[in-house]
GROMACS .gro file of C-alpha atoms in nm:
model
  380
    1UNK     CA    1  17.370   1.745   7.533
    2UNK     CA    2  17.443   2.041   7.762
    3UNK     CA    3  17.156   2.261   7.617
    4UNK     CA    4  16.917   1.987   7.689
    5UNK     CA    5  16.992   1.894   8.014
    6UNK     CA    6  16.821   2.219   8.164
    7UNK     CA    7  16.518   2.163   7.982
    8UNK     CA    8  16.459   1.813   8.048
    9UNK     CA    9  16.520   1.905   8.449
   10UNK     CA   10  16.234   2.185   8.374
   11UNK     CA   11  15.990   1.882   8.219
   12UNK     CA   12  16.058   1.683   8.513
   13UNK     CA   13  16.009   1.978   8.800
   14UNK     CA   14  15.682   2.106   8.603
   15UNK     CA   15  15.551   1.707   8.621
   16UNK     CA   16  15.641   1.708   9.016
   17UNK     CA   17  15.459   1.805   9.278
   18UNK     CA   18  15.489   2.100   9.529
   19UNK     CA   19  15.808   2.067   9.697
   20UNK     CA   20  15.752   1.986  10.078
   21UNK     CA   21  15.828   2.348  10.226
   22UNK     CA   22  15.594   2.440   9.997
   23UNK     CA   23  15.358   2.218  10.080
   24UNK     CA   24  15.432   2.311  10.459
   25UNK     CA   25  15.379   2.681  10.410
   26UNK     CA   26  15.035   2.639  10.227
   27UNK     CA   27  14.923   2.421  10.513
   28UNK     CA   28  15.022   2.667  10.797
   29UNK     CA   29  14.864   2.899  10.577
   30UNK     CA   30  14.513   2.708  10.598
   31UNK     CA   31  14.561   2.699  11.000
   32UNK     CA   32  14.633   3.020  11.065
   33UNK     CA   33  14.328   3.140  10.867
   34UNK     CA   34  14.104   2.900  10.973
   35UNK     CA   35  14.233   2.931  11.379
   36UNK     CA   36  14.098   3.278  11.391
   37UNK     CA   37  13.759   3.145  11.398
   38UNK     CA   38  13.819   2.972  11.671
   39UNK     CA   39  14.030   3.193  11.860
   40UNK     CA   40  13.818   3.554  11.834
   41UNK     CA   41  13.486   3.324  11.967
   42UNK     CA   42  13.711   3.203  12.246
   43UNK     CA   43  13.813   3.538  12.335
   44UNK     CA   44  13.452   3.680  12.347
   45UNK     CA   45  13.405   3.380  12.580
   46UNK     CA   46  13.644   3.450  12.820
   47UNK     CA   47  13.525   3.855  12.744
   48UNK     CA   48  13.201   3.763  12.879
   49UNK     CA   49  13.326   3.565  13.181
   50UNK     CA   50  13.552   3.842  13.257
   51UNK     CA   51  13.217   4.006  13.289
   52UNK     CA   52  13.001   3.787  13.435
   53UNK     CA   53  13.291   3.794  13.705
   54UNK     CA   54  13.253   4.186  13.784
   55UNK     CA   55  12.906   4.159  13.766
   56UNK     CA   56  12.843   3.849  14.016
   57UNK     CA   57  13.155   4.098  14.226
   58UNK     CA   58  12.943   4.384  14.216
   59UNK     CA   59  12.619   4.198  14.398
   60UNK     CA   60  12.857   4.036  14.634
   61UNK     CA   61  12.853   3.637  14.489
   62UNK     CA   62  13.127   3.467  14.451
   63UNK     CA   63  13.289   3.384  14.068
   64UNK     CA   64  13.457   3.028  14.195
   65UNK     CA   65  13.110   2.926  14.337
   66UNK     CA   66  12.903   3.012  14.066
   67UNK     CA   67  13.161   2.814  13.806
   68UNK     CA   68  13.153   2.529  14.062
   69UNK     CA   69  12.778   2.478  14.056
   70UNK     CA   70  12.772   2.543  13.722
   71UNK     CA   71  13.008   2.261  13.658
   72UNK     CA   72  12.813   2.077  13.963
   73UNK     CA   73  12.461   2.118  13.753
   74UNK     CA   74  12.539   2.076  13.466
   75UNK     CA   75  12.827   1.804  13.409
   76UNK     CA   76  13.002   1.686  13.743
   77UNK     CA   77  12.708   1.365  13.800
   78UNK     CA   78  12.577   1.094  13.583
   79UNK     CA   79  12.207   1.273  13.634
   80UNK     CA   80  12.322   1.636  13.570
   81UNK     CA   81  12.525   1.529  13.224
   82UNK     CA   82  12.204   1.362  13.132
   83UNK     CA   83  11.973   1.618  13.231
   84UNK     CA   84  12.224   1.852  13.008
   85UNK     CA   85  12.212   1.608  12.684
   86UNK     CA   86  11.859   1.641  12.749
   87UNK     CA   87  11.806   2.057  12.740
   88UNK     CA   88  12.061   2.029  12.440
   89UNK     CA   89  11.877   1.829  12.193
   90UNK     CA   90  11.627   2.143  12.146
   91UNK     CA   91  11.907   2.397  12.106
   92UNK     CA   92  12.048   2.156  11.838
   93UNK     CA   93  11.741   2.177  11.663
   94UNK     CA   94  11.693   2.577  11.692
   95UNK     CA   95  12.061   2.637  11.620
   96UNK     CA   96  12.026   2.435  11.274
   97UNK     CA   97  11.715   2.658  11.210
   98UNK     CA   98  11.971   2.978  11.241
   99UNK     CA   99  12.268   2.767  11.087
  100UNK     CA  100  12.130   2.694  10.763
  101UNK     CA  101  11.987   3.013  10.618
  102UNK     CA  102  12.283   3.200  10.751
  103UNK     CA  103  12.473   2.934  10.490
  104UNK     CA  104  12.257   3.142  10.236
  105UNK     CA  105  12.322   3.497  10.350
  106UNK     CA  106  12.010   3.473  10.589
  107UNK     CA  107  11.989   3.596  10.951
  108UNK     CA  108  11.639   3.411  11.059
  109UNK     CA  109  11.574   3.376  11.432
  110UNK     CA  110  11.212   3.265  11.379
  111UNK     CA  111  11.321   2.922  11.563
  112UNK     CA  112  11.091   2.938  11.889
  113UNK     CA  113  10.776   3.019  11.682
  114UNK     CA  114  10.827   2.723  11.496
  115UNK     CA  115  10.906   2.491  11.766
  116UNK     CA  116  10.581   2.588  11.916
  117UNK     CA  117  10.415   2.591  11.638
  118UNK     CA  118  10.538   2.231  11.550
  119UNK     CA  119  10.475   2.126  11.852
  120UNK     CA  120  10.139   2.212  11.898
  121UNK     CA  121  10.073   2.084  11.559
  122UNK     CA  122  10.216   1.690  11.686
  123UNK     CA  123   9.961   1.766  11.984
  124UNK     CA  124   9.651   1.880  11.774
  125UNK     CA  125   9.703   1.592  11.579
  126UNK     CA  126   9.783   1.313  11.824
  127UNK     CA  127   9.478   1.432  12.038
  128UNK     CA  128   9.187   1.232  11.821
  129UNK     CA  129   9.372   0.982  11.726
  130UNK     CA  130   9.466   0.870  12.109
  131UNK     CA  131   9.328   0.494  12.130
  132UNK     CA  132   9.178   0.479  11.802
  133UNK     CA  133   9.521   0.487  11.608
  134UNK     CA  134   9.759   0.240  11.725
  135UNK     CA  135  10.083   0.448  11.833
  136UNK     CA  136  10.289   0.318  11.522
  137UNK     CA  137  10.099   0.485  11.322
  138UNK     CA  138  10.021   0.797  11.492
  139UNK     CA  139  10.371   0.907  11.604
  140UNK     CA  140  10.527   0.915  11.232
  141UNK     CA  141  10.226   1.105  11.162
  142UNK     CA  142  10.311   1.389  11.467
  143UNK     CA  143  10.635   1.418  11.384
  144UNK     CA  144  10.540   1.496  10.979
  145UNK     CA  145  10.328   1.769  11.096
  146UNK     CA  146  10.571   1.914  11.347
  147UNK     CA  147  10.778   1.952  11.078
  148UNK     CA  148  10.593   2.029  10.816
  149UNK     CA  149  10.408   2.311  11.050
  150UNK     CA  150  10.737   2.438  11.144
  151UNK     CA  151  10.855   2.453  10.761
  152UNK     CA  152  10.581   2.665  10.611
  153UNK     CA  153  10.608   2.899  10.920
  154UNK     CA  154  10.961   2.980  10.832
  155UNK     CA  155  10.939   2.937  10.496
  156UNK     CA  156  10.675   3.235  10.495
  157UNK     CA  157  11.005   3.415  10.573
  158UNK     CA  158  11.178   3.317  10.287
  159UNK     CA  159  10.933   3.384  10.049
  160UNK     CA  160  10.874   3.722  10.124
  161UNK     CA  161  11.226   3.794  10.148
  162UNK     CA  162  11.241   3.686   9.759
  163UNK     CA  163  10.950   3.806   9.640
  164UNK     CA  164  10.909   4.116   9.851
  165UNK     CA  165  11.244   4.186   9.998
  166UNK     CA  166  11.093   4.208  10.323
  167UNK     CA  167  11.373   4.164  10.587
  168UNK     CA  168  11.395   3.801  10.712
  169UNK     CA  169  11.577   3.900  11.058
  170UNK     CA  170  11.228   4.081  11.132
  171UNK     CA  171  10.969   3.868  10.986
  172UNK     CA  172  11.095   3.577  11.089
  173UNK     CA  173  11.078   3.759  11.463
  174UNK     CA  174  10.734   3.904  11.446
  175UNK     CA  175  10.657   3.602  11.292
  176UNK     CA  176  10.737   3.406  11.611
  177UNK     CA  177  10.545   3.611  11.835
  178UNK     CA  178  10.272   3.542  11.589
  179UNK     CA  179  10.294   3.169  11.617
  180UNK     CA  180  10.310   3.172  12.023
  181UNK     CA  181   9.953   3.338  11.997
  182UNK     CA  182   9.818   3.153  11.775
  183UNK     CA  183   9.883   2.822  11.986
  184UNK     CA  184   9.772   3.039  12.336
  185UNK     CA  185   9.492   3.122  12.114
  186UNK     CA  186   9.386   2.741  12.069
  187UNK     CA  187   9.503   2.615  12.393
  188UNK     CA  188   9.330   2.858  12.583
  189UNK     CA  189   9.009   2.780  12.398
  190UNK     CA  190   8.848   2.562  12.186
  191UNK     CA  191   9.167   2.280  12.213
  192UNK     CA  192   9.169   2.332  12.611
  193UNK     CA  193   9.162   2.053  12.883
  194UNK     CA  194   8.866   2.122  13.095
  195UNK     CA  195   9.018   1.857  13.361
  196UNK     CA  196   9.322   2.067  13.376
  197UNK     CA  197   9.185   2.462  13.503
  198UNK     CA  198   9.475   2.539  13.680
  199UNK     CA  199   9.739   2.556  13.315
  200UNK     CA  200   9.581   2.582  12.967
  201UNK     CA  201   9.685   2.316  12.763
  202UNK     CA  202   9.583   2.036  12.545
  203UNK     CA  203   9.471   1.707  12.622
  204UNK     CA  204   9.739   1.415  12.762
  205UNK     CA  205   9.867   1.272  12.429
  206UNK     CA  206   9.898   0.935  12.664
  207UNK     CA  207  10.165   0.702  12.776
  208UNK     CA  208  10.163   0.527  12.460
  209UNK     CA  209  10.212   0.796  12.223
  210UNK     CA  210  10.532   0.937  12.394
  211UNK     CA  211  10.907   0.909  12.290
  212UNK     CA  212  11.122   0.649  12.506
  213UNK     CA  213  11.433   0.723  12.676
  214UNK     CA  214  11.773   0.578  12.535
  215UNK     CA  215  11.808   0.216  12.765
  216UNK     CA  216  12.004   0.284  13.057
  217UNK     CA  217  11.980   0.650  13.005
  218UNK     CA  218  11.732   0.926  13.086
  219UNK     CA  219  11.803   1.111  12.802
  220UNK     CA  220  11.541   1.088  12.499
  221UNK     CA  221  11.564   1.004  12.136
  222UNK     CA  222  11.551   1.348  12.036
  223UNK     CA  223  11.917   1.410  12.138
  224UNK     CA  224  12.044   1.133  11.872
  225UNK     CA  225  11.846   1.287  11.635
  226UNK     CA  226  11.954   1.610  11.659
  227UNK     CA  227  12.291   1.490  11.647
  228UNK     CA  228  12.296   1.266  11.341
  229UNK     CA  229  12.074   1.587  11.169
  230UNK     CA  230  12.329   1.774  11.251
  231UNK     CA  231  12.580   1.590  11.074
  232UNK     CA  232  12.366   1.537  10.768
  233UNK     CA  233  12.267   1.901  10.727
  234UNK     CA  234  12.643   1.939  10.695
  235UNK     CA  235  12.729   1.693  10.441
  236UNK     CA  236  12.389   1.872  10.285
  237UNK     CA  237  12.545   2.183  10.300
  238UNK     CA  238  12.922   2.166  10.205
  239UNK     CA  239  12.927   1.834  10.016
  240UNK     CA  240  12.625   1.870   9.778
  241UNK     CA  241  12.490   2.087   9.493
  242UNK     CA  242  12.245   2.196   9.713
  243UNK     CA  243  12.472   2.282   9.923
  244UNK     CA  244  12.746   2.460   9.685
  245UNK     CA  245  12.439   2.675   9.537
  246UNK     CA  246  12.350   2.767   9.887
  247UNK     CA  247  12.687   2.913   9.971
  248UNK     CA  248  12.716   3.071   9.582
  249UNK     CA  249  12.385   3.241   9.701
  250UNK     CA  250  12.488   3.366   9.998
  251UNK     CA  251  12.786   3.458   9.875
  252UNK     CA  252  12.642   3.725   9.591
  253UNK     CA  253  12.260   3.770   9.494
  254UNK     CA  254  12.323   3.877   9.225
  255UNK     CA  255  12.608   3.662   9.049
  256UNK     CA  256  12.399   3.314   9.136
  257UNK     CA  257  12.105   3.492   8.953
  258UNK     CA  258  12.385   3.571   8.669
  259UNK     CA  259  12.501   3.238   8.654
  260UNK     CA  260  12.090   3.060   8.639
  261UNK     CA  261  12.113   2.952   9.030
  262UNK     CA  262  11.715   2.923   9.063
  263UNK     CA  263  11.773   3.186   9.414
  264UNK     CA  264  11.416   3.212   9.472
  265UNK     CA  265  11.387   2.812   9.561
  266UNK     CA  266  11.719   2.842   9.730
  267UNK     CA  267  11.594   3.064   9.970
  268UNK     CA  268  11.251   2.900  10.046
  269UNK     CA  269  11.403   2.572  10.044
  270UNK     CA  270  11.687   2.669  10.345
  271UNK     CA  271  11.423   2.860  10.509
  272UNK     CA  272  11.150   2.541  10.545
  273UNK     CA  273  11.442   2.318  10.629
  274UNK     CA  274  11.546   2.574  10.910
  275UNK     CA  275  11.156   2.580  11.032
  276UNK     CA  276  11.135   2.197  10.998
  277UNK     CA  277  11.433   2.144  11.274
  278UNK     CA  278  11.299   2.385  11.501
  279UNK     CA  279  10.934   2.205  11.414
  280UNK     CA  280  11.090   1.879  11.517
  281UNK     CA  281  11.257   2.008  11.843
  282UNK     CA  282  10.886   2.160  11.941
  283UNK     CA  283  10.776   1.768  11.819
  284UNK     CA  284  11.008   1.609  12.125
  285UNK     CA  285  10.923   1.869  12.405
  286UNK     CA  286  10.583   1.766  12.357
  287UNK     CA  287  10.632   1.399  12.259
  288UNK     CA  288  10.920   1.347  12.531
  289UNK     CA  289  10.895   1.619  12.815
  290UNK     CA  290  10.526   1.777  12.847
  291UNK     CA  291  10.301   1.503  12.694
  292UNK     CA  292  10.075   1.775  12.545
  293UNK     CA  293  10.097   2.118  12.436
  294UNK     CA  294  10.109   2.467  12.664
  295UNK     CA  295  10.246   2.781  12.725
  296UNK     CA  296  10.580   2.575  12.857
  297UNK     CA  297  10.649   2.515  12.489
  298UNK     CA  298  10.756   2.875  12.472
  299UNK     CA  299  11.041   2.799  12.704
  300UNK     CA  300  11.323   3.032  12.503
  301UNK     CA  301  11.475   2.709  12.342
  302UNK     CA  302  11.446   2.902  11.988
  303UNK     CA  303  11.591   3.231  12.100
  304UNK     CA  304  11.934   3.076  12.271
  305UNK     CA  305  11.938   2.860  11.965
  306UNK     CA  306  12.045   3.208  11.780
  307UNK     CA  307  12.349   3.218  12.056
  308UNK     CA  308  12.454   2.845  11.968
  309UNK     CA  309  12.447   2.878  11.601
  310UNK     CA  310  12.654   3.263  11.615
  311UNK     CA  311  12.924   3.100  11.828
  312UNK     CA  312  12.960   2.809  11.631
  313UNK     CA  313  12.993   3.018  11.326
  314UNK     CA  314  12.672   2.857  11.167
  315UNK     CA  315  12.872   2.533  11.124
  316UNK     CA  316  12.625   2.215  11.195
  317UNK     CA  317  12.885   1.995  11.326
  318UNK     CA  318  12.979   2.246  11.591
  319UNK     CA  319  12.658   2.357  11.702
  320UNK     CA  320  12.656   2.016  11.896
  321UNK     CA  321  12.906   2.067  12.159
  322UNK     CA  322  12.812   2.463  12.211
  323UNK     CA  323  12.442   2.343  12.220
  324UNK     CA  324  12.578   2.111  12.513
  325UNK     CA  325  12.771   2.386  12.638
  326UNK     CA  326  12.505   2.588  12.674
  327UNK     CA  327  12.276   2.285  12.813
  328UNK     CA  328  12.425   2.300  13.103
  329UNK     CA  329  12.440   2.626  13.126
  330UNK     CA  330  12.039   2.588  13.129
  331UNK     CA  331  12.057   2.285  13.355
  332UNK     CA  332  12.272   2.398  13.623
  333UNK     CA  333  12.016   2.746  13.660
  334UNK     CA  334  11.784   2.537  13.932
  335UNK     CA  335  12.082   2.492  14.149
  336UNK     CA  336  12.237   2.735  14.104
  337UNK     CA  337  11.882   2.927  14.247
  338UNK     CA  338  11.910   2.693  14.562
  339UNK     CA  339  12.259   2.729  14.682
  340UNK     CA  340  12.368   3.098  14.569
  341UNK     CA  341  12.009   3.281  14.633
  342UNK     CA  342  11.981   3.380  14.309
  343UNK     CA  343  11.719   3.380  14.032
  344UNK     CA  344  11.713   3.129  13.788
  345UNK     CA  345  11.743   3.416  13.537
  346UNK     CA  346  12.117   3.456  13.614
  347UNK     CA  347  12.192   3.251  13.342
  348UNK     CA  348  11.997   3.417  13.083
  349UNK     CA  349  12.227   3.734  13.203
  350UNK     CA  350  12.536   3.560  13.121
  351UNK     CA  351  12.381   3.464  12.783
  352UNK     CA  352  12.301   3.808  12.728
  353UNK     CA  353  12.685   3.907  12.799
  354UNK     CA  354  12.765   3.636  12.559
  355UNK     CA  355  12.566   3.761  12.319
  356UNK     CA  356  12.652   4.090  12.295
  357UNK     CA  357  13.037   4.042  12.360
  358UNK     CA  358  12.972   3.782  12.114
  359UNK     CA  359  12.831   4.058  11.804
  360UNK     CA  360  13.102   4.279  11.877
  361UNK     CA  361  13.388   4.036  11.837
  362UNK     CA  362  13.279   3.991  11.483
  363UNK     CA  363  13.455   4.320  11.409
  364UNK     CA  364  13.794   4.157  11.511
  365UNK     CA  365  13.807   3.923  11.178
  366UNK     CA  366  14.081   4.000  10.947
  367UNK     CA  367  14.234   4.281  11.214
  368UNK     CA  368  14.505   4.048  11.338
  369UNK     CA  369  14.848   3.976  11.111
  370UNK     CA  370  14.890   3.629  11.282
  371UNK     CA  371  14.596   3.464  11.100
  372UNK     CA  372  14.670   3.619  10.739
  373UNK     CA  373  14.895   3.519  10.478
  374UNK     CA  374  15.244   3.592  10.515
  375UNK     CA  375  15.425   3.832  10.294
  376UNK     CA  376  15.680   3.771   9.993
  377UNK     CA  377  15.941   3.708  10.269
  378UNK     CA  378  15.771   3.385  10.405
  379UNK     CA  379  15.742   3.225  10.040
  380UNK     CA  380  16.116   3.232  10.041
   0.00000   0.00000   0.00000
């Protein structure tokens, strides 16, 4: 009876589960590993203030007033939160165009040629069909060719990174530069308004044919959108097949082509969905702010995109409250202008800081003995 009482208390610990320091260790674990990605993008925040600070010191402006206006411009009113929502709906949209390929081992930033070249397409398109197509049919068909416009032009991209093992970071740049004069090329010719001399655009799309504002708002359906795409590229990405193959991908070339991952449709297929959000965002700056297409389209939307999507880590759901962050960053640069006499590019220098304080914080992961695994001594 004695012998078998030990191994009857082993059948009945194997058959348990984890005891609950156990269970407590393995979940502080989990935090402290995932906390450093929030904490090292924190501290190149603050990095960048820090700065910002000396700089705005070193021209003789004051730190506390520019923060105030900032916070005045962009979020302290009813108008200037909408105004932000508003300027963040495109940086969703651009950010997801970064976010997903990087999910596959991708560094695009081909965003802002695809916004204006999906937004040009929506214009091209709408043009002819003002007051002969009634608007219910016309705007689904804008917004298919925004998208579809802006998927091909990053999905060029992709292919030749598969095929030719051209480098996506640059093609998907000269690329963008590519699209902006091909739209200049249009507008300023054979697609130009001769009622309009003064900017070279398209026609008016009309009235009709442009997106609403959410009642009681003045911000425009494209900021839902964005949000609720956001959220679905994420289940997409981490919840999904699709998504698990993705990340294999990115993970190692080589071992998804080892294992039968079809890598070549992988790659394509993250890079059109990338140019279809930023094809969608250039659909609502025409469809919601401009009412036709122009040089405005080119308004740097796809390049601070990049910015959003780095400091968010590439994670969908998190891109939306950096790309508000960052909205009214954008929002508050008009007052800003007024009250401090300074440009409105002021706030494309603190991007810059952020940017760059931004790359070189990325050497701080794993240097830190807080956020890893504790040693033998912990377990006990």
């Amino acid at each position: 009876m004695s012998s078998g009482a030990p191994a009857a208390s082993g059948l009945a610990a194997a058959g348990t589960p984890p005891s609950a320091p156990s269970a407590r260790y393995d979940l502080g674990v989990r935090l402290r590993a995932n906390s450093e990605y929030v904490a090292i993008p924190v501290f190149a925040l603050l990095m960048a203030a820090a700065l910002f600070a000396v700089f705005l010191l070193a021209i003789g402006k004051s730190p506390i007033e520019f923060v105030n206006y900032v916070w005045r411009g962009g979020f302290g009113t009813a108008f200037s939160l909408q105004n932000t929502l508003q300027r963040s709906s495109p940086l969703i949209l651009t950010a997801l165009a970064v976010a997903i390929p990087a999910r596959i081992g991708l560094i695009m930033i081909g965003g802002e040629g695809a916004l204006v070249l999906g937004g040009f397409a929506a214009a091209a398109i709408a043009v002819p069909m003002v007051g002969v197509v009634p608007p219910i049919v016309t705007i689904p068909v804008m917004v298919a060719a925004a998208v579809l416009v802006g998927a091909m032009w990053v999905g060029i991209a992709g292919y030749l990174r598969y095929a030719r093992g051209v480098n996506e970071t640059i093609s998907s740049l000269l690329l963008t530069y590519i699209g902006i004069a091909i739209m200049n090329f249009f507008v300023e010719g054979v697609m130009r308004d001769a009622s309009n001399p003064n900017k070279p655009s398209t026609k008016p799309i009309g009235d009709a044919y442009m997106v609403g504002y959410i009642p009681g708002t003045e911000v425009h359906w494209g900021f839902p959108v964005g949000v609720l795409l956001a959220v679905a590229l994420y289940i997409l990405m981490t919840r999904t097949t699709f998504g698990f193959a993705a990340r294999v991908t990115g993970g190692n070339f080589r071992a998804a082509l080892a294992q039968g991952l079809p890598v070549g449709r992988l790659i394509v297929g993250c890079a059109m969905i990338a140019g279809g959000c930023a094809g969608l965002a250039g659909y609502f700056e025409v469809a919601a702010i401009q009412g036709r297409a122009n040089a405005s389209l080119a308004a740097g939307y796809g390049f601070t995109g990049i910015l959003v999507s780095f400091l968010a880590r590439h994670n969908p759901v998190v891109i939306i409250p950096v790309a508000i962050m960052f909205g009214g960053l954008v929002a508050s640069g008009g007052l800003i202008q007024r009250r401090m006499g300074m440009p409105d590019a002021t706030v494309l220098v603190l991007q810059g800081l952020i940017f760059v304080v931004l790359l070189t914080s990325e050497t701080l992961y794993g240097r830190f003995a807080i956020f890893r695994a504790g040693d033998a001594k912990e377990r006990t």
